[in-house]
Coordinates of C-alpha atoms in Angstrom, one line a residue:
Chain S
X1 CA 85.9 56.2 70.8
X2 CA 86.1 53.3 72.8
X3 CA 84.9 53.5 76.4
X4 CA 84.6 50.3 78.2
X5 CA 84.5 50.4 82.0
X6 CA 87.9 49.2 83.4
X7 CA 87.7 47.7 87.1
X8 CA 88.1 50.3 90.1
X9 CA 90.8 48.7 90.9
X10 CA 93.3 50.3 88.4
X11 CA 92.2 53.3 89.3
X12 CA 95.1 55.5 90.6
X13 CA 94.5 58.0 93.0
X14 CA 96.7 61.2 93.9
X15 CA 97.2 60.8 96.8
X16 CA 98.8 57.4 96.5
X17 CA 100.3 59.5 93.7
X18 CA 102.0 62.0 95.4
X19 CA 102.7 59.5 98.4
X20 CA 105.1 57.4 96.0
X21 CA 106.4 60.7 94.5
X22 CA 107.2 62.2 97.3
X23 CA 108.6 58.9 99.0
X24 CA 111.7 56.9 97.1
X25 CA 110.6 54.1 98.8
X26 CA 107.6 53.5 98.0
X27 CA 106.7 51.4 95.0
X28 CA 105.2 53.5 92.2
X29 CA 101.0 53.2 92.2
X30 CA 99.6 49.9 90.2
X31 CA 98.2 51.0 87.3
X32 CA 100.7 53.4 85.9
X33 CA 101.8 51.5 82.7
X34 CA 104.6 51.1 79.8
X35 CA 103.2 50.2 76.4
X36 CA 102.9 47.0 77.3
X37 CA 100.7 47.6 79.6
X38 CA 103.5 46.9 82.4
X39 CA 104.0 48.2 85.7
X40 CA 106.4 51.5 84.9
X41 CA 108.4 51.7 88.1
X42 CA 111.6 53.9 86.2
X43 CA 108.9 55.9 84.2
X44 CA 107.3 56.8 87.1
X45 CA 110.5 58.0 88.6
X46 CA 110.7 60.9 86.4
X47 CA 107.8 62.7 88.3
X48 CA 109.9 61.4 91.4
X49 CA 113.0 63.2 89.8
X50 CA 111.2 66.3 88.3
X51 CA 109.5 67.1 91.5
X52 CA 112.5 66.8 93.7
X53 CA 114.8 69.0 91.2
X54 CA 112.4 71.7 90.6
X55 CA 111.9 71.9 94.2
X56 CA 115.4 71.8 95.8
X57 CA 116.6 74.2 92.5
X58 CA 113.8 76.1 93.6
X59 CA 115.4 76.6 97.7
X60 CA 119.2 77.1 95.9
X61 CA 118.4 80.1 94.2
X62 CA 115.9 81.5 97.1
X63 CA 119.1 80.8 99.6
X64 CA 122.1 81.7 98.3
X65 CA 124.3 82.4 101.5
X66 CA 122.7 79.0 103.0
X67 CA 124.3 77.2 100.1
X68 CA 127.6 79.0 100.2
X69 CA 128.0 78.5 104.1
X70 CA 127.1 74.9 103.3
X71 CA 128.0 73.9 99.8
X72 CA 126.2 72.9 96.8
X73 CA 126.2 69.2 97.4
X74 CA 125.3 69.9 101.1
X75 CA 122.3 72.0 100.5
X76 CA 121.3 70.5 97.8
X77 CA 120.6 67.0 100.5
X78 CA 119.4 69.0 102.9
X79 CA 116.7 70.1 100.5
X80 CA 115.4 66.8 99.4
X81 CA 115.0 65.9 103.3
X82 CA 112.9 69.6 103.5
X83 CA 111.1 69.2 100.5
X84 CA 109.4 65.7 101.6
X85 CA 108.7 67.3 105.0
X86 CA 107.7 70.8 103.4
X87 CA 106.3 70.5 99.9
X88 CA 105.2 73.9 98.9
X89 CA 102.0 75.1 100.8
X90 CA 101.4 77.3 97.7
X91 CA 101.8 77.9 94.3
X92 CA 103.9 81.2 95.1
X93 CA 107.1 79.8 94.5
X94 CA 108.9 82.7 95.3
X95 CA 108.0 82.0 98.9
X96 CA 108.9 78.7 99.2
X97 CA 111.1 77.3 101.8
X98 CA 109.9 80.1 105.2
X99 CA 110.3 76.8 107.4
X100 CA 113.7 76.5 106.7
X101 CA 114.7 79.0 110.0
X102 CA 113.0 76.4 112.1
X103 CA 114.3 72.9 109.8
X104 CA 117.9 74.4 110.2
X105 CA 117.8 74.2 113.9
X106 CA 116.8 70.4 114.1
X107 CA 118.7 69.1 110.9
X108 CA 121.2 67.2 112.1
X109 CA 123.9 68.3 110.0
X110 CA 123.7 72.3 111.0
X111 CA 122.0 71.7 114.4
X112 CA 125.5 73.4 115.9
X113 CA 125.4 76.1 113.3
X114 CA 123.5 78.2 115.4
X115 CA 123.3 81.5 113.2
X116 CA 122.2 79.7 110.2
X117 CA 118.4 80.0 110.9
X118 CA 119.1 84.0 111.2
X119 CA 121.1 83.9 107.4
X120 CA 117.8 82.1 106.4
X121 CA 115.7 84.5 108.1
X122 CA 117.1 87.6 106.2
X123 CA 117.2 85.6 102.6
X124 CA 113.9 85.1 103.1
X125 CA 112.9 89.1 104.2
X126 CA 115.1 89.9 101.1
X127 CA 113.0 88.0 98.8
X128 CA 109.6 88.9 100.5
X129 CA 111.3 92.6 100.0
X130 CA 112.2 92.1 96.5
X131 CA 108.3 91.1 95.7
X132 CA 106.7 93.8 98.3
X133 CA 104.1 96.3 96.9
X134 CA 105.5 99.3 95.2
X135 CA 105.7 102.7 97.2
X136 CA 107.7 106.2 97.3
X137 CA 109.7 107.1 99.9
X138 CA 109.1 111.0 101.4
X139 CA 111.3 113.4 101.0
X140 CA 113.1 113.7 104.4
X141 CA 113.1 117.1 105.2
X142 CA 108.8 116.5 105.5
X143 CA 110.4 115.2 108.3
X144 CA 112.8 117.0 109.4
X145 CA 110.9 120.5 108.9
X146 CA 108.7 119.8 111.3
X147 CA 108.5 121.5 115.0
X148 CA 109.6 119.1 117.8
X149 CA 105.5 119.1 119.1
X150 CA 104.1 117.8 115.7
X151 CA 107.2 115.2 115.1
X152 CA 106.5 113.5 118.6
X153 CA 102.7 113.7 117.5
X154 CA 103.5 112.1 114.0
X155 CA 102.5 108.8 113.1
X156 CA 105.0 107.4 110.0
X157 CA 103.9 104.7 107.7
X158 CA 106.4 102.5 106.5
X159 CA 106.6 100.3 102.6
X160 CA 105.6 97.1 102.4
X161 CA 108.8 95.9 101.8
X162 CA 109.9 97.0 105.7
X163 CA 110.8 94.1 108.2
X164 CA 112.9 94.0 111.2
X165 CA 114.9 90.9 112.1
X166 CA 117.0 90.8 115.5
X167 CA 119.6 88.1 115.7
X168 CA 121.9 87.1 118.1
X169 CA 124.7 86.7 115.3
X170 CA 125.6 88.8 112.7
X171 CA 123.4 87.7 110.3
X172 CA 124.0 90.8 108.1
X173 CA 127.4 90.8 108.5
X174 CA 127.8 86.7 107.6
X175 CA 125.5 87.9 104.4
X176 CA 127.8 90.8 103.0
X177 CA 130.8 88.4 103.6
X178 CA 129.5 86.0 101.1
X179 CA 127.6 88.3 98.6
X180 CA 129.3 91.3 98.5
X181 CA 132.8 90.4 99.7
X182 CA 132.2 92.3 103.0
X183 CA 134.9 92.2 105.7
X184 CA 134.9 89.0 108.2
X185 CA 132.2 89.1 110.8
X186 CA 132.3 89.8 114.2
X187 CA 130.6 87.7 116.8
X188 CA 128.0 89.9 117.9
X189 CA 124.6 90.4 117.8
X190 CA 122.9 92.7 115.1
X191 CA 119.7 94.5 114.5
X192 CA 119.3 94.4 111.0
X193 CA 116.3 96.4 108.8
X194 CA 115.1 95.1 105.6
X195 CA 113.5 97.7 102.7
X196 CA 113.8 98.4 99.4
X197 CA 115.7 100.9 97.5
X198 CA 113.5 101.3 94.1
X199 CA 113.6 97.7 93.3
X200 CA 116.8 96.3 95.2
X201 CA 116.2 94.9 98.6
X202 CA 118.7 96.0 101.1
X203 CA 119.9 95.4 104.4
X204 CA 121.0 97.6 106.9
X205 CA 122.4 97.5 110.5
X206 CA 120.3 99.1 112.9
X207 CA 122.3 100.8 116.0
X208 CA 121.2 99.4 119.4
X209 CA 117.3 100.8 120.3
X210 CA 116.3 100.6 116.3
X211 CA 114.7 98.1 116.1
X212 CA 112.6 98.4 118.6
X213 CA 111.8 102.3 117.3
X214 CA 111.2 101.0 113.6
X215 CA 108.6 97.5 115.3
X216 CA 106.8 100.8 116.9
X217 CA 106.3 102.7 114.0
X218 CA 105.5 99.3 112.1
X219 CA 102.7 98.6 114.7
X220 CA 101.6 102.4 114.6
X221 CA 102.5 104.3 117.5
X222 CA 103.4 107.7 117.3
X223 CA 107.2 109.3 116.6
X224 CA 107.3 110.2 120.2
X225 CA 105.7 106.7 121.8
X226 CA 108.7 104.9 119.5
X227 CA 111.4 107.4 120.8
X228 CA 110.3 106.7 124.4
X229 CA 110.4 103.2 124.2
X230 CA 113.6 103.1 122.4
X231 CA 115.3 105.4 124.9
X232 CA 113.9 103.4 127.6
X233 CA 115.5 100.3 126.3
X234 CA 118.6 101.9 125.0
X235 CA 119.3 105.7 127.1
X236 CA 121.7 106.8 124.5
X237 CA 120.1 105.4 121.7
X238 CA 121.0 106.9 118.1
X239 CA 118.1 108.5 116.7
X240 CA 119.7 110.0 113.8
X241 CA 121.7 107.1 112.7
X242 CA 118.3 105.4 113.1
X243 CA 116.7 107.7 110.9
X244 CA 119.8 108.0 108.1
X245 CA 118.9 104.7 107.4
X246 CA 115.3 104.5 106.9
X247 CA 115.8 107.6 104.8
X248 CA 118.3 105.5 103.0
X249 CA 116.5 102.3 103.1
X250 CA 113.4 104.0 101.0
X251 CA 111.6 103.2 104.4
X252 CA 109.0 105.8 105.2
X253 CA 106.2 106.8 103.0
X254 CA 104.1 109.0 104.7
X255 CA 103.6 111.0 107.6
X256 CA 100.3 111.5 109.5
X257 CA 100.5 114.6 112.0
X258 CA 99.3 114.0 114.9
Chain C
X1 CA 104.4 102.8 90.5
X2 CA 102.1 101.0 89.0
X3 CA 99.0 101.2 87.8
X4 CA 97.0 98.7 89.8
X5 CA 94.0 99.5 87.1
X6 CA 92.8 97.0 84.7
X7 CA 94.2 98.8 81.1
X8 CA 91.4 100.3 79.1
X9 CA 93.0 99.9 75.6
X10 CA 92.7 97.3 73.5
X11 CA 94.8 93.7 73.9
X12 CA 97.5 93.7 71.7
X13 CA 96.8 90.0 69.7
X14 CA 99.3 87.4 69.2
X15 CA 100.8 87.3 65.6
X16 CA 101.5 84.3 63.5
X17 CA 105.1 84.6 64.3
X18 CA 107.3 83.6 66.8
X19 CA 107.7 84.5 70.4
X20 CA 109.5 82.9 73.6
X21 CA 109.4 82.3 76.6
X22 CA 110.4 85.6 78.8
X23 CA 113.3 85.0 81.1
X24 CA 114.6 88.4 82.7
X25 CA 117.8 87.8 82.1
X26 CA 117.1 89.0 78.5
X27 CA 114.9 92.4 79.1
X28 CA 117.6 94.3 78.3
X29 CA 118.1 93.0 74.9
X30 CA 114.6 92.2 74.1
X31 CA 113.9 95.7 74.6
X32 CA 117.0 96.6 72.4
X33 CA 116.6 94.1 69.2
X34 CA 114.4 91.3 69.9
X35 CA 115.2 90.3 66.2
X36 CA 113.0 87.2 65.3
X37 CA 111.1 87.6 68.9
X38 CA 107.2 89.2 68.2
X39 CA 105.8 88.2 71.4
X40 CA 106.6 86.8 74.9
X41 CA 105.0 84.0 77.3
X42 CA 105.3 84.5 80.8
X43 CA 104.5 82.1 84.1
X44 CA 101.8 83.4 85.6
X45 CA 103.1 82.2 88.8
X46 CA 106.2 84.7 88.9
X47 CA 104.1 87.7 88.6
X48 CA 102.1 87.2 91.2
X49 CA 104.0 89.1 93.9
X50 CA 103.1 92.8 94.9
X51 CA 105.2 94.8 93.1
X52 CA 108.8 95.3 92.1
X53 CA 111.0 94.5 89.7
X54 CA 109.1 91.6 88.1
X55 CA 105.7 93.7 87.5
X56 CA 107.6 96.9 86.7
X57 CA 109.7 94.9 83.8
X58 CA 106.3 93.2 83.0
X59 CA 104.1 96.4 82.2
X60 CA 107.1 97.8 80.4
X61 CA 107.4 94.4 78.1
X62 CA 104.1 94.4 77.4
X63 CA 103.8 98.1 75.9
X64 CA 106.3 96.6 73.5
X65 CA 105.4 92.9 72.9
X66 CA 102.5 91.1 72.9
X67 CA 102.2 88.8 75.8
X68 CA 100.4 85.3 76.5
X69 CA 100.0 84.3 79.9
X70 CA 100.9 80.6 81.4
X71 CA 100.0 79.0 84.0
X72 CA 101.4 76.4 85.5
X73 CA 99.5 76.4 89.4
X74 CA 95.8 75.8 88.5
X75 CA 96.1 72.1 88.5
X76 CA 93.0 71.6 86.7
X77 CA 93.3 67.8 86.3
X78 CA 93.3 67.7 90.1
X79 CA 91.2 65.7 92.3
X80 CA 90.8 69.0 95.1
X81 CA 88.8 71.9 94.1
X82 CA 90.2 75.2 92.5
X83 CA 92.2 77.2 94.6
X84 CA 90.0 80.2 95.2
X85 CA 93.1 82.3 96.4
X86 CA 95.6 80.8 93.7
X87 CA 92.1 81.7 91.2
X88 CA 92.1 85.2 93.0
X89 CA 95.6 86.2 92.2
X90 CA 95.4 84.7 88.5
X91 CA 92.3 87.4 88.2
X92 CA 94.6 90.1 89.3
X93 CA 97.4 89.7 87.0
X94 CA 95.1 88.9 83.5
X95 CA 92.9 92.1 84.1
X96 CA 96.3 94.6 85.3
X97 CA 98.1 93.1 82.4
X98 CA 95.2 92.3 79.8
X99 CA 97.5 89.6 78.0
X100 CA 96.1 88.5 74.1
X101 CA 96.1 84.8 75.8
X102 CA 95.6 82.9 78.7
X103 CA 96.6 79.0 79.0
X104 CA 96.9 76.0 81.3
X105 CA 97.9 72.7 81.0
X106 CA 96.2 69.4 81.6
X107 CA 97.4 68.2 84.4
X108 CA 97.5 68.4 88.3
X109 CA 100.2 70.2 90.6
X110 CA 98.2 70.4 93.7
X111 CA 97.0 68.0 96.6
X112 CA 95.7 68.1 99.9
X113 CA 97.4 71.9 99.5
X114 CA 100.5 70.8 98.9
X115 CA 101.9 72.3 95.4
X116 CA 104.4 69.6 93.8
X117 CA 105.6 72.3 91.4
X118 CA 105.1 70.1 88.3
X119 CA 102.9 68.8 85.7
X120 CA 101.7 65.5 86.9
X121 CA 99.4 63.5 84.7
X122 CA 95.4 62.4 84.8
X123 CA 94.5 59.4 83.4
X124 CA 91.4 59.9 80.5
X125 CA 88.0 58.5 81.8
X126 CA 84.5 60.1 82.0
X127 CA 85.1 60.7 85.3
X128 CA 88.7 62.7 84.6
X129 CA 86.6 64.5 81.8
X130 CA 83.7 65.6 84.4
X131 CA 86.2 67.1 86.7
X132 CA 88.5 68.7 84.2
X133 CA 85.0 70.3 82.5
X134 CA 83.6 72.0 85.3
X135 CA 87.4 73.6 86.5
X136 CA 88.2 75.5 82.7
X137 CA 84.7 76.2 83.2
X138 CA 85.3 77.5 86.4
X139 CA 88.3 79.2 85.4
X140 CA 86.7 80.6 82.3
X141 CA 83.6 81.9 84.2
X142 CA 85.7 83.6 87.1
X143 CA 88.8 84.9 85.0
X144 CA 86.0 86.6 82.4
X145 CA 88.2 85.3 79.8
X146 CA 88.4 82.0 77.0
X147 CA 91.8 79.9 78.7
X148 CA 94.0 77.6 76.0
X149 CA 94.3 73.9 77.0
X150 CA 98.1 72.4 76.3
X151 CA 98.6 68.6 75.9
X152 CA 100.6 67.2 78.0
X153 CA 104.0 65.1 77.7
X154 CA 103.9 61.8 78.8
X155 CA 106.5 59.3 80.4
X156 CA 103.4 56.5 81.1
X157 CA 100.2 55.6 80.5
X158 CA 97.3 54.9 83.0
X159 CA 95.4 51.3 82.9
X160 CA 92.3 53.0 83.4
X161 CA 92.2 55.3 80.8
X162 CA 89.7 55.1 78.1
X163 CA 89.8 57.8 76.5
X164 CA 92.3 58.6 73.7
X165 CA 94.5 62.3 74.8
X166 CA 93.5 63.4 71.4
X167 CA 89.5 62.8 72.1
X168 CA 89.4 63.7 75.6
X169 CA 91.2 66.8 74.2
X170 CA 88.2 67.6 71.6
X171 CA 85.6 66.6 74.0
X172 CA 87.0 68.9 76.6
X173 CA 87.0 72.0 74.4
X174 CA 83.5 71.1 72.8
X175 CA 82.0 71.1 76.3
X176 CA 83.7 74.6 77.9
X177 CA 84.6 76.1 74.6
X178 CA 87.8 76.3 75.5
X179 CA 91.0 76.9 73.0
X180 CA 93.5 74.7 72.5
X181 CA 97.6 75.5 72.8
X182 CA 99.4 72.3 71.1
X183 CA 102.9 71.5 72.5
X184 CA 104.8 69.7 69.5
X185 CA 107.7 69.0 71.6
X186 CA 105.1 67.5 74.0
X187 CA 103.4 65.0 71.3
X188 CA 106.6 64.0 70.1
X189 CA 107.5 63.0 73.8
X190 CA 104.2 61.4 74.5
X191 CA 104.2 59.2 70.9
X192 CA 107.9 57.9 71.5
X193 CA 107.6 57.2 75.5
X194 CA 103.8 55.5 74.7
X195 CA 104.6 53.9 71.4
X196 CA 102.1 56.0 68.7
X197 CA 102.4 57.5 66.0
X198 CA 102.9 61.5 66.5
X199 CA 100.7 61.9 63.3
X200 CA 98.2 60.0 63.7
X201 CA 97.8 61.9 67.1
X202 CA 97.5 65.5 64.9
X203 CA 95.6 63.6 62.4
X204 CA 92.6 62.8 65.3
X205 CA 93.3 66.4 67.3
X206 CA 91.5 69.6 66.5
X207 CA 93.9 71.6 65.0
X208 CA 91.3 74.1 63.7
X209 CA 90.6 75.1 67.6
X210 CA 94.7 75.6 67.9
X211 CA 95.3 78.8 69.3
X212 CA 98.8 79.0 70.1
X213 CA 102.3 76.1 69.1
X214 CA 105.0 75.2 72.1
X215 CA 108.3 74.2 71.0
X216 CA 111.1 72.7 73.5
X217 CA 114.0 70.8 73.5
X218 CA 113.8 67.2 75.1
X219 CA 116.4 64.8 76.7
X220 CA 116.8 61.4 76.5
X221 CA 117.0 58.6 78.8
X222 CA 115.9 54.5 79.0
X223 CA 113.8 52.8 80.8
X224 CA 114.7 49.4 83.0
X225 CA 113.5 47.2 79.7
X226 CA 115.9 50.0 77.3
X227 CA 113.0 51.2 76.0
X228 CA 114.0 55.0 75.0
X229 CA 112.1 57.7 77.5
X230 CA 112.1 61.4 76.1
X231 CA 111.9 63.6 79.0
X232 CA 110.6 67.2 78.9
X233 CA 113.3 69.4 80.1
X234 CA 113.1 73.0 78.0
X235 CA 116.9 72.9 78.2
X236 CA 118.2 72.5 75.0
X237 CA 117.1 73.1 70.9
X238 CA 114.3 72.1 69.6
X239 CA 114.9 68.5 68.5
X240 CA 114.7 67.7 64.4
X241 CA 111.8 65.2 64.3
X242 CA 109.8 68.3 66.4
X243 CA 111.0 70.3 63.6
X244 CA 109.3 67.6 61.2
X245 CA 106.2 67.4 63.3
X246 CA 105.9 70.9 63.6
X247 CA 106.1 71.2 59.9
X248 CA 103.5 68.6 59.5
X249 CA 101.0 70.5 62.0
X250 CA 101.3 74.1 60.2
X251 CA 101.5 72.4 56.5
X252 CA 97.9 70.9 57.8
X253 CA 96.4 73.1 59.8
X254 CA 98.0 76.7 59.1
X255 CA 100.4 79.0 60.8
X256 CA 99.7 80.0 64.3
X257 CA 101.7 82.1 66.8
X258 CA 104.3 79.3 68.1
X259 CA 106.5 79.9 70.9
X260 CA 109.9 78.9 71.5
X261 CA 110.2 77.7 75.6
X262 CA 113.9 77.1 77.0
X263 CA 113.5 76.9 80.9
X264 CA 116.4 75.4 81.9
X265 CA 120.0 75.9 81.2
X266 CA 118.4 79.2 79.6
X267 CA 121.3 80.7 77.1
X268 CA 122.4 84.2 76.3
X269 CA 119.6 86.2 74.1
X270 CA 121.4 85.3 70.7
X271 CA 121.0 81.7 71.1
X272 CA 117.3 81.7 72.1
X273 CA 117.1 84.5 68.9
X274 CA 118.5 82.1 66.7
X275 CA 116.0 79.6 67.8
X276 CA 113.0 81.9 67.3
X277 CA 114.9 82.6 63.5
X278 CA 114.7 79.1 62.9
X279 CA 111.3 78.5 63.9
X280 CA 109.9 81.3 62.0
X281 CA 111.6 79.9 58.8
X282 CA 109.7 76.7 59.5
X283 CA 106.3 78.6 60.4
X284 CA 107.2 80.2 56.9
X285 CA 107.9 77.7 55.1
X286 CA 105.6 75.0 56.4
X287 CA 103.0 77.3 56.1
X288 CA 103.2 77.7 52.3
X289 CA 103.0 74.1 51.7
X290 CA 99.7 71.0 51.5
X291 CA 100.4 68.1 53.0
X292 CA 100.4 65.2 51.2
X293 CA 96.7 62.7 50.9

């Protein structure tokens, strides 16, 4: 084999690499060659190209509703901006793009499309849901069956796959209208929990006080501390609509008594 | 739910047949009549969640088919470290699922902790060599397992090379004792974008430390001087002259399980069947012939 030492000056490094990869305008790194032994600019724009595709196809089929409320061609230049700024900060693809809440609200073209970041915030919960360890829900009457003393005394633990997202639009309801054909949304805010049902993430609408009773449970209190501070906050608030639908939702997966 | 325990029983071993890339769109009929399909490859990467779906169609696929396990995050070739936690989560998945192989490619995907999502290439020097040694060995050491090595596909050379991919390859493998998995598609790629001859590459690689065959489809571009550029896209048939070079390979070196990968523009089951058909009528027939002196 023939190794003779080649000056240090052809020596290309990855991060001059990934620089001109990652930026169109920058000349590919000397020292990338054709067969001739030529500078290969258009060669070295298939990395350019691969990396850009994989990477925008990649936030297109993590954000469906994004890319219906903006259209393909839309989205799809929005994501080559994001993708230079927010190259993935880990291999775990299904992940990628949790800055685009914040990106949304400074791009210029959806700056005034102020529940966008929300419709991103839920794809993403869904997808985080969809990946979320596995767990069985309880059987509600464990719940239901017990005295009023040792439900306020209960603590509930909730699946991974739980999440709460409060938006001042209705995120959910914008989401349903272009997945599911759901009726036209109302302007209005929604409380929406995320879980999943076997292995389908869903979405519900929580009724005002909800969310703040399921953040409660999520950070441990007891049945009655999350009761109290959702009645505080809401005086008629709906318990049992509250409960329907984290029975429904898969949601809760144990109960501690007290 | 699953059984977060590694599985005691034995790993089921690829076959000398033909096997493809696992896309869930196709569990359903996989499960039904995988016809030509023996085994299935899956992306590490896409199994590395908690739970759901993806794990739970996984353990249920592999009590059926044999399954080889590919990664494409390691970035071995890269100039950074391992990524212990990117390491960590590979661990998890090989000892739950206990696949009959485990392989990487030779290349680099992450810098500075940004993951490009791709295959990028290293050029072939001592140094390169050093670095990409002591990651499989790495990787072999921690994983507890012997990893597969695939060739790359190339669209340009490096001036500081000096090292031939076909040596460095050899001298990789004798050094960690690692096995080998040799894309076709990918040397048929990397011979017409750099100008050699695809034999002469299988004549000069290992094929005795061969583990495991890719087969892809390519597309085809130009570049500025109209010099034809084959580009590695997984989104169409397997090309004939792949078909020829695959022939050569198994008419030399024998028959080994090969794998049909179609990543993009993925087509219903029947198609991707038919695929796997025709490949294991090459595997079959190549395999029963010498090649010529």
């Amino acid at each position: 084999m023939n190794i003779d030492v080649k000056p240090k000056s052809s020596e290309v490094s990855q991060t001059a690499f990934r620089t001109a990869m990652l930026d169109p305008s920058t000349p590919a790194p000397e020292g990338l060659v054709n067969p001739d032994g030529l500078q290969a600019e258009k060669r070295f724009d298939v990395y350019r190209n691969n990396v850009a595709h994989s990477l925008a196809t990649a936030l297109a089929e993590g954000f469906p509703v994004l890319v219906k409320l903006l259209g393909e061609e839309f989205f799809r230049q929005m994501a080559l901006v994001y993708l230079r700024i927010h190259p993935p900060s880990s291999q775990m693809m299904m992940h990628y793009g949790a800055a685009i809440p914040q990106f949304l609200v400074g791009f210029p073209g959806t700056v005034h499309l102020k529940y966008l970041p929300d419709v991103a915030k839920l794809e993403l919960a869904l997808r985080r849901a969809y990946h979320a360890g596995d767990s069985e829900a309880i059987d509600p009457v464990k719940l239901t069956a017990l005295s009023q003393a040792d439900l306020m005394d209960a603590r509930l633990t909730l699946a991974p796959a739980v999440e709460i997202l409060r938006s001042d639009f209705p995120a959910l309801s914008i989401w349903e209208y272009n997945m599911q054909d759901g009726p036209s949304p109302v302007m209005s805010p929604e409380d929406i929990l995320i879980s999943r049902k076997g292995f389908d993430p869903i979405a519900q609408r929580l009724p005002m006080g909800g969310a703040t009773f399921v953040e409660a449970l999520l950070k441990g209190s007891t049945f009655g501390t999350a009761l109290g501070l959702a009645t505080s906050e809401v005086a008629d608030f709906d318990l049992t609509i509250t409960l329907g639908a984290l029975f429904a939702g898969h949601a809760i997966i144990k109960i501690d008594r007290g | 739910m699953l059984d977060t325990s590694p599985k005691s029983g034995p790993k089921k071993a690829l076959p000398n047949s033909v096997g493809v890339g696992y896309k869930p769109q196709h569990y359903n009929d996989l499960m039904e009549d995988p016809g030509a399909v023996t085994w299935l490859e899956i992306h590490a990467e896409n199994y590395m969640g908690d739970g759901g779906r993806p794990l739970a169609q996984l353990k249920h696929l592999s009590e059926r088919f044999p399954i080889s396990v590919h990664g494409v995050g390691l970035s071995i070739g890269g100039e950074s470290q391992l990524d212990p936690e990117h390491l960590a989560r590979l661990k998890k998945l090989v000892d739950w699922l206990n696949p009959a192989k485990f392989s990487e490619h030779l290349a680099w995907s992450t810098h500075d902790s940004q993951f490009l999502n791709d295959l990028l290439p290293l050029p072939y020097t001592n140094d390169t060599l050093a670095r990409v040694t002591r990651h499989i060995n790495e990787v072999q050491e921690f994983l507890g397992r012997k990893m597969l090595l695939e060739n790359p596909s190339s669209y340009l050379a490096f001036a500081e090379s000096t090292w031939s991919e076909p040596d460095f390859i050899r001298e990789i493998a004798r050094r960690t004792g690692c096995g080998l998995l040799l894309d076709v598609n990918n040397v048929f790629i990397s011979a017409t974008n750099l100008e050699f001859d695809p034999r002469a590459y299988i004549d000069a690689y290992p094929l005795e430390l061969v583990e495991e065959f890719h087969l892809a489809g390519h597309d085809e571009d130009a570049d500025e001087l109209g010099r034809k550029l084959l580009i590695d896209s997984h989104g169409k048939p397997v090309d004939e002259p792949v078909w020829a070079l695959f022939d050569y390979v198994v008419a030399k070196g024998g028959a080994r399980p090969a794998l049909v990968e179609w990543d993009n523009d993925v087509p219903e089951f029947p198609e991707l069947e038919a695929e796997a058909a025709h490949a294991t009528n090459h595997l079959a027939a190549a395999s029963t012939r010498q090649v010529p002196a």
